[in-house]
PDB file of C-alpha atoms and ligand atoms in Angstrom:
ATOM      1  CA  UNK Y 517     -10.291  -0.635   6.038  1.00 47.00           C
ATOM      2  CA  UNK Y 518      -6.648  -1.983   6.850  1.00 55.00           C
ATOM      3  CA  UNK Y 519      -7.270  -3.882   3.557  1.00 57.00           C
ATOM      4  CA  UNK Y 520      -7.775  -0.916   1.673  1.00 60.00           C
ATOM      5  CA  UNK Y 521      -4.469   0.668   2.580  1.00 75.00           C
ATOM      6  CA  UNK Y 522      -1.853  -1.992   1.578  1.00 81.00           C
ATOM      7  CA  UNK Y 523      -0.094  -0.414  -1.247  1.00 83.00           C
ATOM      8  CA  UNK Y 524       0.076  -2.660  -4.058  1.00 90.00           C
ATOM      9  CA  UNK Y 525       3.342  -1.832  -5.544  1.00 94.00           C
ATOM     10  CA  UNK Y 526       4.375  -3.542  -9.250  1.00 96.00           C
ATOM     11  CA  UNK Y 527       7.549  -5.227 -10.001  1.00 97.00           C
ATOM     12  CA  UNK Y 528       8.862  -4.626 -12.886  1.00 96.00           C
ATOM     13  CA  UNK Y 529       9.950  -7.958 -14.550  1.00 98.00           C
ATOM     14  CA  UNK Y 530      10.284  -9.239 -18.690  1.00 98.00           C
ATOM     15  CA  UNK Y 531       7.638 -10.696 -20.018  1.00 98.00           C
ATOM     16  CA  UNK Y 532       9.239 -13.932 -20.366  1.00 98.00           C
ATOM     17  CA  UNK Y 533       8.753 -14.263 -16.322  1.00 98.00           C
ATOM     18  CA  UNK Y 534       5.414 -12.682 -16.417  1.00 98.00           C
ATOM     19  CA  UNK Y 535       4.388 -15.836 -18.739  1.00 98.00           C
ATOM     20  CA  UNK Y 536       6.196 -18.334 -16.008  1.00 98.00           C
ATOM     21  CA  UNK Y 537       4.491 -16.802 -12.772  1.00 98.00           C
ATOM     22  CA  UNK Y 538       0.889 -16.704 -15.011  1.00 98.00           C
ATOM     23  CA  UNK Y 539       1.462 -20.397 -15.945  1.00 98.00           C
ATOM     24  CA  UNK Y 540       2.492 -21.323 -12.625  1.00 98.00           C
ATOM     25  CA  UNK Y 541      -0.960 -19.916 -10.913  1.00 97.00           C
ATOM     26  CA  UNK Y 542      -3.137 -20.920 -13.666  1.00 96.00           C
ATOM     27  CA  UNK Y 543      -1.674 -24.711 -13.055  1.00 97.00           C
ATOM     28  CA  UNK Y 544      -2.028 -24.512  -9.343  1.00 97.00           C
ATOM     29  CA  UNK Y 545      -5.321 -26.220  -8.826  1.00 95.00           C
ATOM     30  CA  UNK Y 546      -6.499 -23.856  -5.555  1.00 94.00           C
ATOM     31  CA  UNK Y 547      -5.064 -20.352  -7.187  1.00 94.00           C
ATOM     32  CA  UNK Y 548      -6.147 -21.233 -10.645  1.00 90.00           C
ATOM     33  CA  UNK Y 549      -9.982 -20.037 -10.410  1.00 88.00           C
ATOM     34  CA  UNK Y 550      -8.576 -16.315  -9.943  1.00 90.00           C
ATOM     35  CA  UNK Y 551     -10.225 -13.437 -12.011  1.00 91.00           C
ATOM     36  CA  UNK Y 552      -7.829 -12.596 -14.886  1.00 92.00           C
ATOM     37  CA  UNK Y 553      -7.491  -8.645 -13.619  1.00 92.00           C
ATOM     38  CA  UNK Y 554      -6.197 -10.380 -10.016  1.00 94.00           C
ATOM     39  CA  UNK Y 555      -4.053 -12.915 -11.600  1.00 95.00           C
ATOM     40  CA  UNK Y 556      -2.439  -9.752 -13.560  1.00 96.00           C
ATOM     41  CA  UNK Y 557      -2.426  -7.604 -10.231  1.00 95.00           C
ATOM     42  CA  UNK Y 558      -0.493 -10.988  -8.730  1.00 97.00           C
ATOM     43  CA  UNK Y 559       2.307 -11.296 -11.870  1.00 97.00           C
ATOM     44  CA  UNK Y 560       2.757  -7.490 -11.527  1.00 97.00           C
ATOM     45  CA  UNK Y 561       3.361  -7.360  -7.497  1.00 98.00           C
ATOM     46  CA  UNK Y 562       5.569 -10.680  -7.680  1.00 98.00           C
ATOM     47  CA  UNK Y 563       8.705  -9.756  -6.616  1.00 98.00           C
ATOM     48  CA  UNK Y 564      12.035 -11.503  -6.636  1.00 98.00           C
ATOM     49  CA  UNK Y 565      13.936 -13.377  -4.177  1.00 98.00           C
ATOM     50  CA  UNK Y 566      17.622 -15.469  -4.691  1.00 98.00           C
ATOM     51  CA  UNK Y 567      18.196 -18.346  -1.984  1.00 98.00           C
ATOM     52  CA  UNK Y 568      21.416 -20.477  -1.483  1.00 98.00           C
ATOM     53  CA  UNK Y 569      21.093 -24.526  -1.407  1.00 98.00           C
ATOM     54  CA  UNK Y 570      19.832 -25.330   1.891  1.00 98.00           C
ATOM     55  CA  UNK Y 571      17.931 -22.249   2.653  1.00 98.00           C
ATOM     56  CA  UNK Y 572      14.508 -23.147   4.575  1.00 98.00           C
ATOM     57  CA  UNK Y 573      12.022 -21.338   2.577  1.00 98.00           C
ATOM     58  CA  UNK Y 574       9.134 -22.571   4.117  1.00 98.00           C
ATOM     59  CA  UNK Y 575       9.055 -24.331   7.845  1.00 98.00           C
ATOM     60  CA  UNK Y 576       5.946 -26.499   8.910  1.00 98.00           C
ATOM     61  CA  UNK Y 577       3.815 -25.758  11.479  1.00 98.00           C
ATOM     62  CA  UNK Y 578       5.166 -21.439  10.886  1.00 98.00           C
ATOM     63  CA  UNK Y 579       2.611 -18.791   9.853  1.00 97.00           C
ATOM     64  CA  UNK Y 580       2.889 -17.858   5.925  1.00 97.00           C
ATOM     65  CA  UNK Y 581       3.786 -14.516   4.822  1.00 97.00           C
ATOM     66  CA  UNK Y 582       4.370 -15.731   1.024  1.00 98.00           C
ATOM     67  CA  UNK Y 583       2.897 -17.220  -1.989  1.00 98.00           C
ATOM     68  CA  UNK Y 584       6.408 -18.229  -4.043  1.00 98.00           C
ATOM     69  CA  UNK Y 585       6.765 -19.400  -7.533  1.00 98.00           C
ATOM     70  CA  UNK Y 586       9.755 -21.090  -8.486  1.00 98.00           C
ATOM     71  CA  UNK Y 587      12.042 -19.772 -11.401  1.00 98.00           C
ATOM     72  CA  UNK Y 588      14.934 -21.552 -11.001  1.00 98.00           C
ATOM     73  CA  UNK Y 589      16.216 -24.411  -9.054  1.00 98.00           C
ATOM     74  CA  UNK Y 590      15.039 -27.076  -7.138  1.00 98.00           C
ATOM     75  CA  UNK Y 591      13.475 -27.357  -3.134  1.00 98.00           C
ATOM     76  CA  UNK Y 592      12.698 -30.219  -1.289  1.00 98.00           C
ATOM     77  CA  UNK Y 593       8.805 -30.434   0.716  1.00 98.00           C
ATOM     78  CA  UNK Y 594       9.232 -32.387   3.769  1.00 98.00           C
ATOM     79  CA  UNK Y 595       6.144 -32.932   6.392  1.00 98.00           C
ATOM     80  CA  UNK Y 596       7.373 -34.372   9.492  1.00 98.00           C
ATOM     81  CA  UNK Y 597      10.803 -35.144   8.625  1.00 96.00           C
ATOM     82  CA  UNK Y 598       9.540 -37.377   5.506  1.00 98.00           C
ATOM     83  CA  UNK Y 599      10.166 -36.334   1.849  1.00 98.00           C
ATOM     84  CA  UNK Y 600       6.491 -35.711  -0.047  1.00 98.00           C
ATOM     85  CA  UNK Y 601       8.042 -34.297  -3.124  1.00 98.00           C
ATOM     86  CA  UNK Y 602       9.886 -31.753  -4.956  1.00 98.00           C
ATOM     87  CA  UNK Y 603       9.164 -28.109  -6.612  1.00 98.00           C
ATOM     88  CA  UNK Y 604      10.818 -26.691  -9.397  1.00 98.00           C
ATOM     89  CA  UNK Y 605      10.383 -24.384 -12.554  1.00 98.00           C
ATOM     90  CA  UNK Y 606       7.388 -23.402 -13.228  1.00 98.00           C
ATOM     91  CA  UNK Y 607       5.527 -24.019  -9.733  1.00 98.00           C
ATOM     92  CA  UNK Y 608       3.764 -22.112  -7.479  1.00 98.00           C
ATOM     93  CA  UNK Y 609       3.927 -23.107  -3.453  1.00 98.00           C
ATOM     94  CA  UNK Y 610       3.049 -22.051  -0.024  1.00 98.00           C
ATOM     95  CA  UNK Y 611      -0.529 -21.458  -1.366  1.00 98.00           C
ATOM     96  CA  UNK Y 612      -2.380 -23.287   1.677  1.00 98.00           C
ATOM     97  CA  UNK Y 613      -1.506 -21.153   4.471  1.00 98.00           C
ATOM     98  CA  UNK Y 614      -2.587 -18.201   2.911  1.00 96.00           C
ATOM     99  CA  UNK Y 615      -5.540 -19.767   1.456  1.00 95.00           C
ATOM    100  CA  UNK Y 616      -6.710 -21.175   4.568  1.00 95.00           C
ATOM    101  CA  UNK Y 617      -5.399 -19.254   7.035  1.00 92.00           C
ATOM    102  CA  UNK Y 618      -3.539 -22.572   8.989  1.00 96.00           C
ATOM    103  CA  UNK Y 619       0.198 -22.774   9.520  1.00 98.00           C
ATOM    104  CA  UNK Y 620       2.306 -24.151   6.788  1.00 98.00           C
ATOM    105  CA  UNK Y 621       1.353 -28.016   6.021  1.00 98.00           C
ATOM    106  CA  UNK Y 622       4.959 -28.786   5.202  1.00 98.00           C
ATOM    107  CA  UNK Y 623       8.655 -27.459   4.941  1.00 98.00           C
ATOM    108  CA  UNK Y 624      10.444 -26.804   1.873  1.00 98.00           C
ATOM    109  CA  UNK Y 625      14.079 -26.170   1.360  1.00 98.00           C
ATOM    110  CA  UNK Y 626      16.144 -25.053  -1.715  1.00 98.00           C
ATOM    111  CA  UNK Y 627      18.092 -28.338  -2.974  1.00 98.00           C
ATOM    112  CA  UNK Y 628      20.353 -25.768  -5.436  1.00 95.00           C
ATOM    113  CA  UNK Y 629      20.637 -22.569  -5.108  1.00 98.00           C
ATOM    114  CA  UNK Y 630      17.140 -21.156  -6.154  1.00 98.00           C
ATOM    115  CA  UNK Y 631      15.418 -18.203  -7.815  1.00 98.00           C
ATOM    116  CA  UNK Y 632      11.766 -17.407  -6.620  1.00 98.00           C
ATOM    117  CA  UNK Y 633       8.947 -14.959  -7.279  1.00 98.00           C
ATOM    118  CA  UNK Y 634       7.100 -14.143  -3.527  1.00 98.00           C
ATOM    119  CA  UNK Y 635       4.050 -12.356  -2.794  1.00 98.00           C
ATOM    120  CA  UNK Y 636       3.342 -10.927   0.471  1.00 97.00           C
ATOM    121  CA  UNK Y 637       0.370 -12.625   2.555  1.00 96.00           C
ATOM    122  CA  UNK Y 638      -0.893  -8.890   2.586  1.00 95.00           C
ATOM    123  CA  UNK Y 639      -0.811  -7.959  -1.092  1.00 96.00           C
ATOM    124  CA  UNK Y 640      -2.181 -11.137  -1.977  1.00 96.00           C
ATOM    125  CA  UNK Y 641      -5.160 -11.084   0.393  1.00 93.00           C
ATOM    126  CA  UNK Y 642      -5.361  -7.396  -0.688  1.00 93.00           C
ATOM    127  CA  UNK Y 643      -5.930  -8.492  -4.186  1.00 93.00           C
ATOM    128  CA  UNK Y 644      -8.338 -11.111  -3.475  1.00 88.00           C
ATOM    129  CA  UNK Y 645     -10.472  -8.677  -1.719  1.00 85.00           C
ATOM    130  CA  UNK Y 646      -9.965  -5.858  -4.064  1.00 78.00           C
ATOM    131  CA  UNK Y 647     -11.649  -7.996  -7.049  1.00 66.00           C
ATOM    132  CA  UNK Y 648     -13.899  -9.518  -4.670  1.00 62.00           C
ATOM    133  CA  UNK Y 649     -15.747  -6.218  -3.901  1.00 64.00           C
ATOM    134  CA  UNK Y 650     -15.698  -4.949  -7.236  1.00 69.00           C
ATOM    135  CA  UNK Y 651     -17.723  -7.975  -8.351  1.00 64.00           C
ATOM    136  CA  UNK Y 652     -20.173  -7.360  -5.395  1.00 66.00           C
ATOM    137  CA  UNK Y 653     -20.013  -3.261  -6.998  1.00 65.00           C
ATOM    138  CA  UNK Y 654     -21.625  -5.171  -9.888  1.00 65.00           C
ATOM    139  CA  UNK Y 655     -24.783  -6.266  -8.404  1.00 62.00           C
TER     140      UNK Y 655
HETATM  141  P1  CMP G2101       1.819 -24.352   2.633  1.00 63.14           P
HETATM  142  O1  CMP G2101       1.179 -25.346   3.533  1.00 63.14           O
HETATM  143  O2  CMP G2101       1.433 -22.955   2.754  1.00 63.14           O
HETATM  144  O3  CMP G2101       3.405 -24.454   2.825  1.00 63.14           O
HETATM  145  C1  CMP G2101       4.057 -25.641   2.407  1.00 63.14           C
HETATM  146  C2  CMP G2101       3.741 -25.852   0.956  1.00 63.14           C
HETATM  147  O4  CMP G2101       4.273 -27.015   0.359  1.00 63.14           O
HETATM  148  C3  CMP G2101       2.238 -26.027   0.759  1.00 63.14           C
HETATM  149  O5  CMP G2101       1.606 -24.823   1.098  1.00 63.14           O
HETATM  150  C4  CMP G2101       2.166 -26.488  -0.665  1.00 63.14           C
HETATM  151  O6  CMP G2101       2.264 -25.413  -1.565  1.00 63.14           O
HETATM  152  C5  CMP G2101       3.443 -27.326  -0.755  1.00 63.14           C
HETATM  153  N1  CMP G2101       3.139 -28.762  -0.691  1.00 63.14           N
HETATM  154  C6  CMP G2101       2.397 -29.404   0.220  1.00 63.14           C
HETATM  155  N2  CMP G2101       2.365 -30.722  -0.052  1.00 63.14           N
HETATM  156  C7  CMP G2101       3.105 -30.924  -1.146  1.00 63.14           C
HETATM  157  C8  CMP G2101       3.466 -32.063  -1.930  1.00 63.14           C
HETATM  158  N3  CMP G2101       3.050 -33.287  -1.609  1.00 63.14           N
HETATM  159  N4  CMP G2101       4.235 -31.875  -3.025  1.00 63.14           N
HETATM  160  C9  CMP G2101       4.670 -30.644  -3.353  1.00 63.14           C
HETATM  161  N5  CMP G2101       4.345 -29.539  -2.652  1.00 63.14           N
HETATM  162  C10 CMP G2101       3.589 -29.666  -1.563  1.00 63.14           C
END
């Protein structure tokens, strides 16, 4: 399958950001419910990503290719021109889209200049399939 071939290359990365993308996806309420071998599969293939202050990350209503986590920094998350919050250390965004396979609910824009972790839409569907069929291997 095309699944099958995405290469799921690692990242290497200290562990002190291993433990900040983990905590970030374990305290996301839609990514948290993971199977610890793909939450390890997701630290390890997190790769990283600087952007300067008023970089659009994300822009509603544009097809995801990423799941982020934020490492440093501060972005704004705007839906329609109106401010619904911030994101900053420690948090993981852009997790609808690729969840649910709609365009992105809302824009968000580095405030500072910001340091990210990103997953590609590929790798990460990649790994939810992956342990998805090994639990079926089970049965
Ligand atoms: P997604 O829709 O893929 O892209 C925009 C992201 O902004 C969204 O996923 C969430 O991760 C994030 N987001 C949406 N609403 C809020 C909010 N109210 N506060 C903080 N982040 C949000």
């Amino acid at each position: 399958s095309q699944l099958g071939e995405i290469e799921l290359r690692h990242h290497d990365k200290d562990e002190r950001s291993k433990k900040l993308i983990r905590d970030a996806i374990v305290s996301n309420s839609l990514l948290q419910h993971m199977e610890p071998q793909q939450l390890d599969e997701m630290v390890a293939c997190m790769y990283a990503k600087t952007v300067p202050p008023g970089c659009h990350v994300i822009r509603q209503g544009e097809k995801g290719q990423h799941l982020y986590v934020c490492s440093e920094g501060r972005l704004e998350v705007t839906q329609d021109g109106k401010r619904l919050g911030a994101v900053g250390q420690g948090i993981a965004f852009g997790e609808l889209a690729l969840l649910y396979n709609c365009t992105r609910t809302a824009s968000v824009k580095a405030e500072s200049s910001a340091k990210l972790w990103c997953l590609d839409r590929t790798v990460f569907k990649a790994i939810m399939m992956k342990a998805g069929l090994e639990k079926q291997s089970d049965y």
